[in-house]
Amino acid sequence: MKNPIPGIVAWSLAASAACAACPTQADLAHGIELKRNDPFLGTVWTTTDQGLTEARMTERDGEVSDVSAIYAHALAVTHRIDESGTLELVYETDPSTLDALQIGQLWHSTLRLLYDGSEIADGTVSITRLEDGEQTVGECTYRVWIVRSEQRLSGFSDTNFDYVYAPGLGLNLAAIRLDDRGDPVTGVFFDTIRAR
């Protein structure tokens, strides 16, 4: 009988190599890249002294736009920077406490919205962990939380999103915008993920 061990070892090594190719939270030190092919959307996430940062490039109708953002937590953006200026969200509740969110639990904070340093609105954000599951991006599958975020700011339309958040990775792997009834309007899902 042919010795099966070399085949098993080769299969194990191939499986290990495939698993090793999937980014982990440690890869944020050098960057994790998520891409959607059509329409093109590319994001690179890194950890810096300022926090979790995102560099985003989108292309629509041949026009390319770049936006950068800083997060206190993947579910709590603090700065959005583009050619028109800087928007800043200030949270009363510490966003790091989102890591302790349980299924069915609500996290709440008051907000202040600043534009280039001047306050232009105030309001609230509520984030609820709805359920857990798995999300596959390319060849990689992650355990995720399905989270609903409801933001209310004076003078602005209500903003409701469902996020697919991978706590072990520290990133959102998908985002679905909802209408006032909670029905999906648009969504962002990625085709590939890789460590840089």
Short mmCIF file of N, CA and C in Angstrom, two decimals:
data_model
loop_
_atom_site.label_atom_id
_atom_site.label_comp_id
_atom_site.label_asym_id
_atom_site.label_seq_id
_atom_site.Cartn_x
_atom_site.Cartn_y
_atom_site.Cartn_z
N MET A 1 0.84 -1.18 0.00
CA MET A 1 0.00 0.00 0.00
C MET A 1 0.89 1.25 0.00
N LYS A 2 0.48 2.21 -0.80
CA LYS A 2 1.25 3.44 -0.90
C LYS A 2 1.17 4.24 0.40
N ASN A 3 2.30 4.77 0.83
CA ASN A 3 2.36 5.54 2.07
C ASN A 3 1.57 6.85 1.91
N PRO A 4 0.50 7.06 2.71
CA PRO A 4 -0.31 8.27 2.55
C PRO A 4 0.27 9.49 3.24
N ILE A 5 1.29 9.29 4.09
CA ILE A 5 1.80 10.40 4.91
C ILE A 5 2.27 11.59 4.08
N PRO A 6 3.10 11.40 3.01
CA PRO A 6 3.54 12.59 2.26
C PRO A 6 2.38 13.39 1.70
N GLY A 7 1.33 12.70 1.23
CA GLY A 7 0.17 13.42 0.71
C GLY A 7 -0.55 14.20 1.78
N ILE A 8 -0.68 13.59 2.98
CA ILE A 8 -1.35 14.26 4.09
C ILE A 8 -0.54 15.47 4.52
N VAL A 9 0.79 15.31 4.59
CA VAL A 9 1.67 16.43 4.98
C VAL A 9 1.56 17.56 3.96
N ALA A 10 1.58 17.20 2.67
CA ALA A 10 1.49 18.22 1.62
C ALA A 10 0.16 18.95 1.70
N TRP A 11 -0.94 18.21 1.95
CA TRP A 11 -2.25 18.82 2.07
C TRP A 11 -2.29 19.75 3.28
N SER A 12 -1.71 19.30 4.39
CA SER A 12 -1.69 20.12 5.61
C SER A 12 -0.91 21.40 5.40
N LEU A 13 0.22 21.29 4.71
CA LEU A 13 1.03 22.48 4.45
C LEU A 13 0.30 23.45 3.54
N ALA A 14 -0.39 22.91 2.52
CA ALA A 14 -1.15 23.77 1.62
C ALA A 14 -2.27 24.48 2.37
N ALA A 15 -2.95 23.73 3.26
CA ALA A 15 -4.03 24.33 4.05
C ALA A 15 -3.48 25.40 4.97
N SER A 16 -2.31 25.14 5.58
CA SER A 16 -1.70 26.13 6.47
C SER A 16 -1.32 27.38 5.71
N ALA A 17 -0.78 27.18 4.49
CA ALA A 17 -0.39 28.33 3.68
C ALA A 17 -1.60 29.17 3.32
N ALA A 18 -2.73 28.48 2.99
CA ALA A 18 -3.94 29.20 2.64
C ALA A 18 -4.44 30.00 3.83
N CYS A 19 -4.41 29.38 5.03
CA CYS A 19 -4.86 30.08 6.23
C CYS A 19 -3.94 31.25 6.55
N ALA A 20 -2.63 31.06 6.35
CA ALA A 20 -1.66 32.10 6.65
C ALA A 20 -1.87 33.31 5.76
N ALA A 21 -2.44 33.09 4.56
CA ALA A 21 -2.65 34.19 3.63
C ALA A 21 -3.78 35.11 4.08
N CYS A 22 -4.63 34.66 4.98
CA CYS A 22 -5.74 35.49 5.44
C CYS A 22 -5.24 36.45 6.52
N PRO A 23 -5.49 37.74 6.33
CA PRO A 23 -5.00 38.72 7.30
C PRO A 23 -5.57 38.52 8.70
N THR A 24 -4.78 38.93 9.68
CA THR A 24 -5.20 38.95 11.07
C THR A 24 -5.07 40.38 11.58
N GLN A 25 -5.55 40.62 12.79
CA GLN A 25 -5.49 41.97 13.36
C GLN A 25 -4.05 42.48 13.45
N ALA A 26 -3.09 41.58 13.63
CA ALA A 26 -1.68 41.99 13.71
C ALA A 26 -1.22 42.65 12.40
N ASP A 27 -1.84 42.28 11.28
CA ASP A 27 -1.45 42.85 9.98
C ASP A 27 -1.84 44.31 9.82
N LEU A 28 -2.69 44.82 10.72
CA LEU A 28 -3.05 46.24 10.64
C LEU A 28 -1.84 47.15 10.85
N ALA A 29 -0.79 46.63 11.48
CA ALA A 29 0.41 47.44 11.68
C ALA A 29 1.01 47.86 10.33
N HIS A 30 0.89 47.00 9.32
CA HIS A 30 1.42 47.31 7.99
C HIS A 30 0.33 47.59 6.96
N GLY A 31 -0.90 47.25 7.30
CA GLY A 31 -2.02 47.55 6.42
C GLY A 31 -2.76 46.32 5.94
N ILE A 32 -4.08 46.42 5.92
CA ILE A 32 -4.95 45.39 5.34
C ILE A 32 -5.76 46.06 4.24
N GLU A 33 -5.76 45.44 3.08
CA GLU A 33 -6.43 46.02 1.91
C GLU A 33 -7.68 45.21 1.58
N LEU A 34 -8.79 45.92 1.44
CA LEU A 34 -10.06 45.33 1.00
C LEU A 34 -10.43 45.97 -0.34
N LYS A 35 -10.89 45.13 -1.29
CA LYS A 35 -11.25 45.66 -2.61
C LYS A 35 -12.59 45.11 -3.07
N ARG A 36 -13.36 45.99 -3.69
CA ARG A 36 -14.54 45.59 -4.44
C ARG A 36 -14.23 45.88 -5.90
N ASN A 37 -14.55 44.94 -6.77
CA ASN A 37 -14.16 45.08 -8.18
C ASN A 37 -15.06 46.00 -8.98
N ASP A 38 -16.38 45.90 -8.82
CA ASP A 38 -17.28 46.63 -9.70
C ASP A 38 -18.52 47.11 -8.95
N PRO A 39 -18.72 48.45 -8.84
CA PRO A 39 -17.76 49.49 -9.21
C PRO A 39 -16.57 49.47 -8.25
N PHE A 40 -15.43 49.92 -8.74
CA PHE A 40 -14.20 49.79 -7.96
C PHE A 40 -14.27 50.58 -6.66
N LEU A 41 -13.85 49.92 -5.60
CA LEU A 41 -13.68 50.54 -4.28
C LEU A 41 -12.52 49.85 -3.60
N GLY A 42 -11.52 50.62 -3.22
CA GLY A 42 -10.36 50.07 -2.52
C GLY A 42 -10.17 50.78 -1.20
N THR A 43 -9.95 50.02 -0.13
CA THR A 43 -9.68 50.62 1.17
C THR A 43 -8.44 49.96 1.76
N VAL A 44 -7.63 50.76 2.42
CA VAL A 44 -6.47 50.25 3.15
C VAL A 44 -6.59 50.73 4.59
N TRP A 45 -6.58 49.76 5.50
CA TRP A 45 -6.72 50.03 6.94
C TRP A 45 -5.38 49.80 7.63
N THR A 46 -5.01 50.75 8.48
CA THR A 46 -3.78 50.61 9.27
C THR A 46 -4.01 51.18 10.67
N THR A 47 -3.21 50.72 11.62
CA THR A 47 -3.21 51.33 12.94
C THR A 47 -2.06 52.32 13.01
N THR A 48 -2.35 53.52 13.50
CA THR A 48 -1.36 54.58 13.64
C THR A 48 -1.47 55.17 15.03
N ASP A 49 -0.64 56.17 15.32
CA ASP A 49 -0.72 56.87 16.60
C ASP A 49 -2.08 57.54 16.79
N GLN A 50 -2.75 57.87 15.68
CA GLN A 50 -4.05 58.55 15.75
C GLN A 50 -5.20 57.57 15.99
N GLY A 51 -4.96 56.29 15.73
CA GLY A 51 -6.00 55.28 15.85
C GLY A 51 -6.05 54.41 14.61
N LEU A 52 -7.20 53.81 14.38
CA LEU A 52 -7.41 53.00 13.17
C LEU A 52 -7.69 53.95 12.02
N THR A 53 -6.93 53.85 10.94
CA THR A 53 -7.09 54.78 9.83
C THR A 53 -7.48 54.03 8.56
N GLU A 54 -8.27 54.72 7.74
CA GLU A 54 -8.73 54.16 6.47
C GLU A 54 -8.39 55.13 5.36
N ALA A 55 -7.78 54.62 4.29
CA ALA A 55 -7.58 55.37 3.05
C ALA A 55 -8.47 54.71 2.01
N ARG A 56 -9.42 55.46 1.46
CA ARG A 56 -10.43 54.89 0.56
C ARG A 56 -10.35 55.55 -0.81
N MET A 57 -10.38 54.72 -1.85
CA MET A 57 -10.41 55.22 -3.22
C MET A 57 -11.61 54.61 -3.93
N THR A 58 -12.43 55.46 -4.53
CA THR A 58 -13.58 54.99 -5.28
C THR A 58 -13.53 55.52 -6.71
N GLU A 59 -14.17 54.78 -7.60
CA GLU A 59 -14.24 55.21 -9.00
C GLU A 59 -15.68 55.06 -9.47
N ARG A 60 -16.25 56.17 -9.95
CA ARG A 60 -17.60 56.17 -10.52
C ARG A 60 -17.60 57.03 -11.77
N ASP A 61 -18.12 56.46 -12.84
CA ASP A 61 -18.20 57.18 -14.12
C ASP A 61 -16.85 57.76 -14.53
N GLY A 62 -15.79 57.00 -14.26
CA GLY A 62 -14.45 57.43 -14.64
C GLY A 62 -13.81 58.43 -13.70
N GLU A 63 -14.55 58.88 -12.70
CA GLU A 63 -14.03 59.84 -11.74
C GLU A 63 -13.51 59.10 -10.50
N VAL A 64 -12.28 59.45 -10.09
CA VAL A 64 -11.67 58.82 -8.92
C VAL A 64 -11.70 59.81 -7.76
N SER A 65 -12.11 59.34 -6.59
CA SER A 65 -12.10 60.21 -5.41
C SER A 65 -11.39 59.50 -4.27
N ASP A 66 -10.69 60.30 -3.47
CA ASP A 66 -9.94 59.79 -2.31
C ASP A 66 -10.49 60.41 -1.04
N VAL A 67 -10.72 59.57 -0.04
CA VAL A 67 -11.17 60.02 1.27
C VAL A 67 -10.37 59.27 2.31
N SER A 68 -9.99 59.95 3.38
CA SER A 68 -9.35 59.26 4.49
C SER A 68 -10.19 59.46 5.75
N ALA A 69 -10.07 58.50 6.66
CA ALA A 69 -10.86 58.56 7.89
C ALA A 69 -10.05 57.99 9.04
N ILE A 70 -10.40 58.42 10.24
CA ILE A 70 -9.78 57.93 11.47
C ILE A 70 -10.90 57.42 12.36
N TYR A 71 -10.65 56.30 13.02
CA TYR A 71 -11.67 55.65 13.85
C TYR A 71 -11.13 55.44 15.26
N ALA A 72 -12.00 55.67 16.26
CA ALA A 72 -11.68 55.28 17.62
C ALA A 72 -11.95 53.78 17.80
N HIS A 73 -12.80 53.26 16.94
CA HIS A 73 -13.18 51.84 16.87
C HIS A 73 -13.74 51.67 15.47
N ALA A 74 -13.66 50.47 14.91
CA ALA A 74 -14.16 50.27 13.55
C ALA A 74 -15.63 50.67 13.40
N LEU A 75 -16.37 50.67 14.49
CA LEU A 75 -17.78 51.06 14.48
C LEU A 75 -18.00 52.52 14.86
N ALA A 76 -16.91 53.27 15.06
CA ALA A 76 -17.03 54.66 15.54
C ALA A 76 -16.00 55.55 14.85
N VAL A 77 -16.40 56.12 13.71
CA VAL A 77 -15.51 57.03 12.99
C VAL A 77 -15.40 58.34 13.78
N THR A 78 -14.20 58.92 13.81
CA THR A 78 -14.01 60.20 14.49
C THR A 78 -13.66 61.34 13.52
N HIS A 79 -12.99 61.02 12.40
CA HIS A 79 -12.62 62.05 11.43
C HIS A 79 -12.82 61.52 10.01
N ARG A 80 -13.34 62.40 9.15
CA ARG A 80 -13.43 62.11 7.72
C ARG A 80 -12.82 63.30 6.99
N ILE A 81 -11.77 63.02 6.21
CA ILE A 81 -11.00 64.08 5.59
C ILE A 81 -11.02 63.92 4.07
N ASP A 82 -11.42 64.99 3.36
CA ASP A 82 -11.33 65.00 1.90
C ASP A 82 -10.93 66.41 1.47
N GLU A 83 -11.00 66.67 0.15
CA GLU A 83 -10.52 67.96 -0.35
C GLU A 83 -11.36 69.14 0.15
N SER A 84 -12.59 68.88 0.62
CA SER A 84 -13.44 69.97 1.07
C SER A 84 -13.23 70.34 2.54
N GLY A 85 -12.56 69.46 3.30
CA GLY A 85 -12.32 69.78 4.70
C GLY A 85 -12.37 68.55 5.58
N THR A 86 -12.48 68.79 6.90
CA THR A 86 -12.48 67.71 7.89
C THR A 86 -13.75 67.73 8.71
N LEU A 87 -14.46 66.60 8.71
CA LEU A 87 -15.59 66.40 9.60
C LEU A 87 -15.12 65.59 10.80
N GLU A 88 -15.53 65.98 11.99
CA GLU A 88 -15.12 65.28 13.21
C GLU A 88 -16.34 64.95 14.05
N LEU A 89 -16.43 63.71 14.50
CA LEU A 89 -17.46 63.30 15.44
C LEU A 89 -16.83 63.10 16.82
N VAL A 90 -17.42 63.72 17.84
CA VAL A 90 -16.94 63.61 19.21
C VAL A 90 -17.98 62.82 20.00
N TYR A 91 -17.54 61.70 20.60
CA TYR A 91 -18.43 60.82 21.36
C TYR A 91 -18.30 61.09 22.85
N GLU A 92 -19.44 61.11 23.54
CA GLU A 92 -19.40 61.24 25.00
C GLU A 92 -19.00 59.90 25.64
N THR A 93 -19.52 58.79 25.08
CA THR A 93 -19.21 57.45 25.59
C THR A 93 -17.95 56.93 24.91
N ASP A 94 -17.08 56.30 25.66
CA ASP A 94 -15.82 55.78 25.13
C ASP A 94 -16.10 54.66 24.11
N PRO A 95 -15.74 54.84 22.82
CA PRO A 95 -16.02 53.82 21.82
C PRO A 95 -15.31 52.48 22.06
N SER A 96 -14.25 52.46 22.86
CA SER A 96 -13.57 51.19 23.12
C SER A 96 -14.47 50.22 23.88
N THR A 97 -15.51 50.74 24.55
CA THR A 97 -16.43 49.87 25.27
C THR A 97 -17.32 49.07 24.31
N LEU A 98 -17.29 49.38 23.03
CA LEU A 98 -18.03 48.59 22.05
C LEU A 98 -17.53 47.14 22.00
N ASP A 99 -16.29 46.91 22.39
CA ASP A 99 -15.75 45.54 22.37
C ASP A 99 -16.49 44.61 23.32
N ALA A 100 -17.17 45.18 24.32
CA ALA A 100 -17.87 44.36 25.32
C ALA A 100 -19.34 44.15 24.97
N LEU A 101 -19.77 44.64 23.80
CA LEU A 101 -21.18 44.55 23.41
C LEU A 101 -21.62 43.09 23.28
N GLN A 102 -22.75 42.77 23.90
CA GLN A 102 -23.33 41.42 23.84
C GLN A 102 -24.50 41.40 22.86
N ILE A 103 -24.89 40.21 22.41
CA ILE A 103 -26.02 40.09 21.50
C ILE A 103 -27.27 40.68 22.16
N GLY A 104 -27.94 41.56 21.41
CA GLY A 104 -29.15 42.21 21.91
C GLY A 104 -28.89 43.45 22.74
N GLN A 105 -27.63 43.72 23.06
CA GLN A 105 -27.28 44.87 23.91
C GLN A 105 -27.15 46.13 23.06
N LEU A 106 -27.55 47.25 23.65
CA LEU A 106 -27.48 48.56 23.00
C LEU A 106 -26.35 49.39 23.58
N TRP A 107 -25.54 49.99 22.69
CA TRP A 107 -24.51 50.96 23.09
C TRP A 107 -24.99 52.32 22.61
N HIS A 108 -24.87 53.33 23.46
CA HIS A 108 -25.43 54.64 23.13
C HIS A 108 -24.44 55.74 23.49
N SER A 109 -24.42 56.78 22.67
CA SER A 109 -23.59 57.94 22.99
C SER A 109 -24.21 59.19 22.39
N THR A 110 -24.05 60.31 23.10
CA THR A 110 -24.33 61.61 22.48
C THR A 110 -23.16 61.96 21.56
N LEU A 111 -23.43 62.81 20.58
CA LEU A 111 -22.44 63.17 19.57
C LEU A 111 -22.39 64.68 19.38
N ARG A 112 -21.22 65.15 18.99
CA ARG A 112 -21.07 66.51 18.46
C ARG A 112 -20.38 66.39 17.11
N LEU A 113 -20.90 67.08 16.10
CA LEU A 113 -20.30 67.08 14.77
C LEU A 113 -19.61 68.41 14.53
N LEU A 114 -18.33 68.35 14.21
CA LEU A 114 -17.55 69.55 13.93
C LEU A 114 -17.09 69.54 12.47
N TYR A 115 -17.06 70.74 11.86
CA TYR A 115 -16.51 70.90 10.52
C TYR A 115 -15.34 71.86 10.61
N ASP A 116 -14.17 71.38 10.28
CA ASP A 116 -12.93 72.17 10.40
C ASP A 116 -12.83 72.85 11.77
N GLY A 117 -13.23 72.11 12.82
CA GLY A 117 -13.07 72.58 14.19
C GLY A 117 -14.26 73.31 14.78
N SER A 118 -15.26 73.67 13.96
CA SER A 118 -16.43 74.40 14.46
C SER A 118 -17.63 73.46 14.55
N GLU A 119 -18.33 73.50 15.69
CA GLU A 119 -19.48 72.61 15.87
C GLU A 119 -20.63 73.03 14.96
N ILE A 120 -21.18 72.05 14.23
CA ILE A 120 -22.28 72.35 13.31
C ILE A 120 -23.55 71.55 13.64
N ALA A 121 -23.44 70.54 14.51
CA ALA A 121 -24.62 69.75 14.85
C ALA A 121 -24.33 68.93 16.10
N ASP A 122 -25.40 68.48 16.74
CA ASP A 122 -25.26 67.52 17.83
C ASP A 122 -26.34 66.46 17.67
N GLY A 123 -26.19 65.37 18.43
CA GLY A 123 -27.16 64.30 18.29
C GLY A 123 -26.75 63.07 19.08
N THR A 124 -27.15 61.91 18.56
CA THR A 124 -26.90 60.65 19.25
C THR A 124 -26.56 59.56 18.25
N VAL A 125 -25.94 58.51 18.75
CA VAL A 125 -25.75 57.29 17.97
C VAL A 125 -26.07 56.11 18.88
N SER A 126 -26.79 55.13 18.32
CA SER A 126 -27.12 53.90 19.04
C SER A 126 -26.64 52.73 18.20
N ILE A 127 -25.93 51.80 18.84
CA ILE A 127 -25.37 50.64 18.14
C ILE A 127 -25.82 49.38 18.88
N THR A 128 -26.43 48.46 18.14
CA THR A 128 -26.94 47.22 18.72
C THR A 128 -26.31 46.03 18.03
N ARG A 129 -25.81 45.08 18.81
CA ARG A 129 -25.30 43.81 18.27
C ARG A 129 -26.50 42.88 18.07
N LEU A 130 -26.86 42.64 16.82
CA LEU A 130 -28.07 41.89 16.51
C LEU A 130 -27.86 40.38 16.59
N GLU A 131 -26.78 39.89 15.98
CA GLU A 131 -26.51 38.46 15.94
C GLU A 131 -25.07 38.23 15.50
N ASP A 132 -24.64 36.99 15.59
CA ASP A 132 -23.29 36.60 15.15
C ASP A 132 -23.40 35.70 13.93
N GLY A 133 -22.30 35.60 13.18
CA GLY A 133 -22.29 34.74 12.00
C GLY A 133 -20.90 34.63 11.44
N GLU A 134 -20.82 34.36 10.15
CA GLU A 134 -19.56 34.28 9.43
C GLU A 134 -19.67 35.09 8.15
N GLN A 135 -18.55 35.67 7.74
CA GLN A 135 -18.49 36.42 6.48
C GLN A 135 -17.24 35.98 5.71
N THR A 136 -17.44 35.68 4.44
CA THR A 136 -16.33 35.27 3.58
C THR A 136 -15.98 36.41 2.62
N VAL A 137 -14.70 36.74 2.56
CA VAL A 137 -14.18 37.72 1.61
C VAL A 137 -13.06 37.02 0.86
N GLY A 138 -13.22 36.83 -0.44
CA GLY A 138 -12.22 36.08 -1.20
C GLY A 138 -12.12 34.67 -0.65
N GLU A 139 -10.91 34.28 -0.24
CA GLU A 139 -10.67 32.94 0.29
C GLU A 139 -10.71 32.90 1.82
N CYS A 140 -11.05 34.02 2.44
CA CYS A 140 -10.96 34.12 3.90
C CYS A 140 -12.33 34.24 4.54
N THR A 141 -12.54 33.48 5.61
CA THR A 141 -13.80 33.51 6.35
C THR A 141 -13.52 33.93 7.79
N TYR A 142 -14.34 34.87 8.27
CA TYR A 142 -14.16 35.42 9.62
C TYR A 142 -15.46 35.30 10.41
N ARG A 143 -15.31 35.11 11.73
CA ARG A 143 -16.45 35.22 12.63
C ARG A 143 -16.83 36.70 12.74
N VAL A 144 -18.13 37.01 12.67
CA VAL A 144 -18.55 38.41 12.64
C VAL A 144 -19.74 38.65 13.55
N TRP A 145 -19.92 39.93 13.89
CA TRP A 145 -21.12 40.42 14.53
C TRP A 145 -21.92 41.17 13.46
N ILE A 146 -23.23 41.00 13.45
CA ILE A 146 -24.10 41.86 12.65
C ILE A 146 -24.57 42.96 13.59
N VAL A 147 -24.25 44.20 13.24
CA VAL A 147 -24.46 45.33 14.14
C VAL A 147 -25.29 46.39 13.43
N ARG A 148 -26.26 46.94 14.13
CA ARG A 148 -27.05 48.05 13.56
C ARG A 148 -26.64 49.36 14.23
N SER A 149 -26.34 50.34 13.40
CA SER A 149 -25.96 51.67 13.86
C SER A 149 -27.01 52.68 13.40
N GLU A 150 -27.55 53.46 14.36
CA GLU A 150 -28.57 54.47 14.06
C GLU A 150 -28.07 55.81 14.57
N GLN A 151 -27.79 56.71 13.62
CA GLN A 151 -27.23 58.02 13.97
C GLN A 151 -28.24 59.12 13.70
N ARG A 152 -28.39 59.99 14.68
CA ARG A 152 -29.31 61.13 14.57
C ARG A 152 -28.53 62.41 14.85
N LEU A 153 -28.51 63.31 13.88
CA LEU A 153 -27.82 64.60 14.04
C LEU A 153 -28.76 65.72 13.63
N SER A 154 -28.81 66.77 14.44
CA SER A 154 -29.71 67.89 14.16
C SER A 154 -29.37 68.52 12.80
N GLY A 155 -30.42 68.70 11.98
CA GLY A 155 -30.23 69.32 10.68
C GLY A 155 -29.80 68.37 9.59
N PHE A 156 -29.63 67.09 9.91
CA PHE A 156 -29.21 66.09 8.93
C PHE A 156 -30.23 64.96 8.88
N SER A 157 -30.28 64.27 7.74
CA SER A 157 -31.13 63.09 7.64
C SER A 157 -30.61 61.99 8.55
N ASP A 158 -31.52 61.17 9.06
CA ASP A 158 -31.13 60.03 9.88
C ASP A 158 -30.26 59.08 9.06
N THR A 159 -29.27 58.46 9.71
CA THR A 159 -28.36 57.53 9.05
C THR A 159 -28.43 56.19 9.75
N ASN A 160 -28.84 55.17 9.00
CA ASN A 160 -28.98 53.82 9.55
C ASN A 160 -28.17 52.83 8.72
N PHE A 161 -27.33 52.06 9.39
CA PHE A 161 -26.51 51.06 8.71
C PHE A 161 -26.52 49.76 9.49
N ASP A 162 -26.46 48.65 8.76
CA ASP A 162 -26.07 47.37 9.32
C ASP A 162 -24.62 47.12 8.92
N TYR A 163 -23.76 46.84 9.90
CA TYR A 163 -22.36 46.54 9.63
C TYR A 163 -22.08 45.08 9.93
N VAL A 164 -21.20 44.50 9.12
CA VAL A 164 -20.70 43.15 9.35
C VAL A 164 -19.29 43.32 9.91
N TYR A 165 -19.19 43.24 11.23
CA TYR A 165 -17.96 43.58 11.95
C TYR A 165 -17.25 42.31 12.41
N ALA A 166 -15.98 42.19 12.05
CA ALA A 166 -15.16 41.04 12.45
C ALA A 166 -14.33 41.45 13.67
N PRO A 167 -14.73 41.10 14.88
CA PRO A 167 -14.01 41.56 16.07
C PRO A 167 -12.58 41.03 16.15
N GLY A 168 -12.35 39.81 15.65
CA GLY A 168 -11.00 39.27 15.68
C GLY A 168 -10.05 39.98 14.74
N LEU A 169 -10.61 40.61 13.71
CA LEU A 169 -9.82 41.38 12.75
C LEU A 169 -9.81 42.86 13.10
N GLY A 170 -10.89 43.30 13.76
CA GLY A 170 -11.00 44.71 14.12
C GLY A 170 -11.49 45.59 12.99
N LEU A 171 -12.19 44.98 11.98
CA LEU A 171 -12.64 45.73 10.81
C LEU A 171 -14.07 45.37 10.44
N ASN A 172 -14.71 46.28 9.72
CA ASN A 172 -16.00 46.00 9.10
C ASN A 172 -15.75 45.36 7.73
N LEU A 173 -16.41 44.25 7.47
CA LEU A 173 -16.24 43.54 6.21
C LEU A 173 -17.37 43.81 5.23
N ALA A 174 -18.41 44.48 5.67
CA ALA A 174 -19.52 44.87 4.80
C ALA A 174 -20.34 45.93 5.50
N ALA A 175 -21.07 46.72 4.70
CA ALA A 175 -21.94 47.76 5.24
C ALA A 175 -23.18 47.85 4.37
N ILE A 176 -24.35 47.88 5.00
CA ILE A 176 -25.62 47.97 4.28
C ILE A 176 -26.37 49.18 4.79
N ARG A 177 -26.64 50.13 3.88
CA ARG A 177 -27.43 51.31 4.27
C ARG A 177 -28.90 50.94 4.28
N LEU A 178 -29.62 51.42 5.31
CA LEU A 178 -31.03 51.09 5.48
C LEU A 178 -31.89 52.33 5.34
N ASP A 179 -33.14 52.13 4.87
CA ASP A 179 -34.08 53.24 4.84
C ASP A 179 -34.76 53.37 6.21
N ASP A 180 -35.74 54.27 6.31
CA ASP A 180 -36.39 54.53 7.59
C ASP A 180 -37.17 53.32 8.11
N ARG A 181 -37.54 52.41 7.21
CA ARG A 181 -38.26 51.20 7.62
C ARG A 181 -37.33 50.06 7.99
N GLY A 182 -36.01 50.28 7.80
CA GLY A 182 -35.04 49.23 8.09
C GLY A 182 -34.78 48.31 6.92
N ASP A 183 -35.24 48.70 5.72
CA ASP A 183 -35.01 47.89 4.52
C ASP A 183 -33.70 48.31 3.85
N PRO A 184 -32.95 47.35 3.28
CA PRO A 184 -31.68 47.69 2.62
C PRO A 184 -31.88 48.61 1.42
N VAL A 185 -30.99 49.59 1.29
CA VAL A 185 -31.01 50.52 0.16
C VAL A 185 -29.80 50.27 -0.73
N THR A 186 -28.62 50.32 -0.14
CA THR A 186 -27.39 50.03 -0.86
C THR A 186 -26.46 49.26 0.08
N GLY A 187 -25.45 48.63 -0.50
CA GLY A 187 -24.50 47.88 0.33
C GLY A 187 -23.12 47.86 -0.26
N VAL A 188 -22.14 47.68 0.59
CA VAL A 188 -20.75 47.50 0.16
C VAL A 188 -20.29 46.14 0.66
N PHE A 189 -19.92 45.27 -0.28
CA PHE A 189 -19.36 43.96 0.02
C PHE A 189 -18.06 43.84 -0.77
N PHE A 190 -17.05 43.24 -0.17
CA PHE A 190 -15.73 43.21 -0.79
C PHE A 190 -15.46 41.85 -1.44
N ASP A 191 -14.64 41.92 -2.51
CA ASP A 191 -14.28 40.70 -3.27
C ASP A 191 -12.97 40.08 -2.79
N THR A 192 -12.05 40.92 -2.31
CA THR A 192 -10.74 40.40 -1.89
C THR A 192 -10.27 41.10 -0.62
N ILE A 193 -9.41 40.39 0.11
CA ILE A 193 -8.75 40.94 1.30
C ILE A 193 -7.32 40.42 1.31
N ARG A 194 -6.38 41.29 1.67
CA ARG A 194 -4.98 40.84 1.76
C ARG A 194 -4.21 41.75 2.69
N ALA A 195 -3.16 41.17 3.29
CA ALA A 195 -2.22 41.95 4.09
C ALA A 195 -1.23 42.60 3.16
N ARG A 196 -0.81 43.81 3.48
CA ARG A 196 0.15 44.53 2.62
C ARG A 196 1.58 44.25 3.06
#
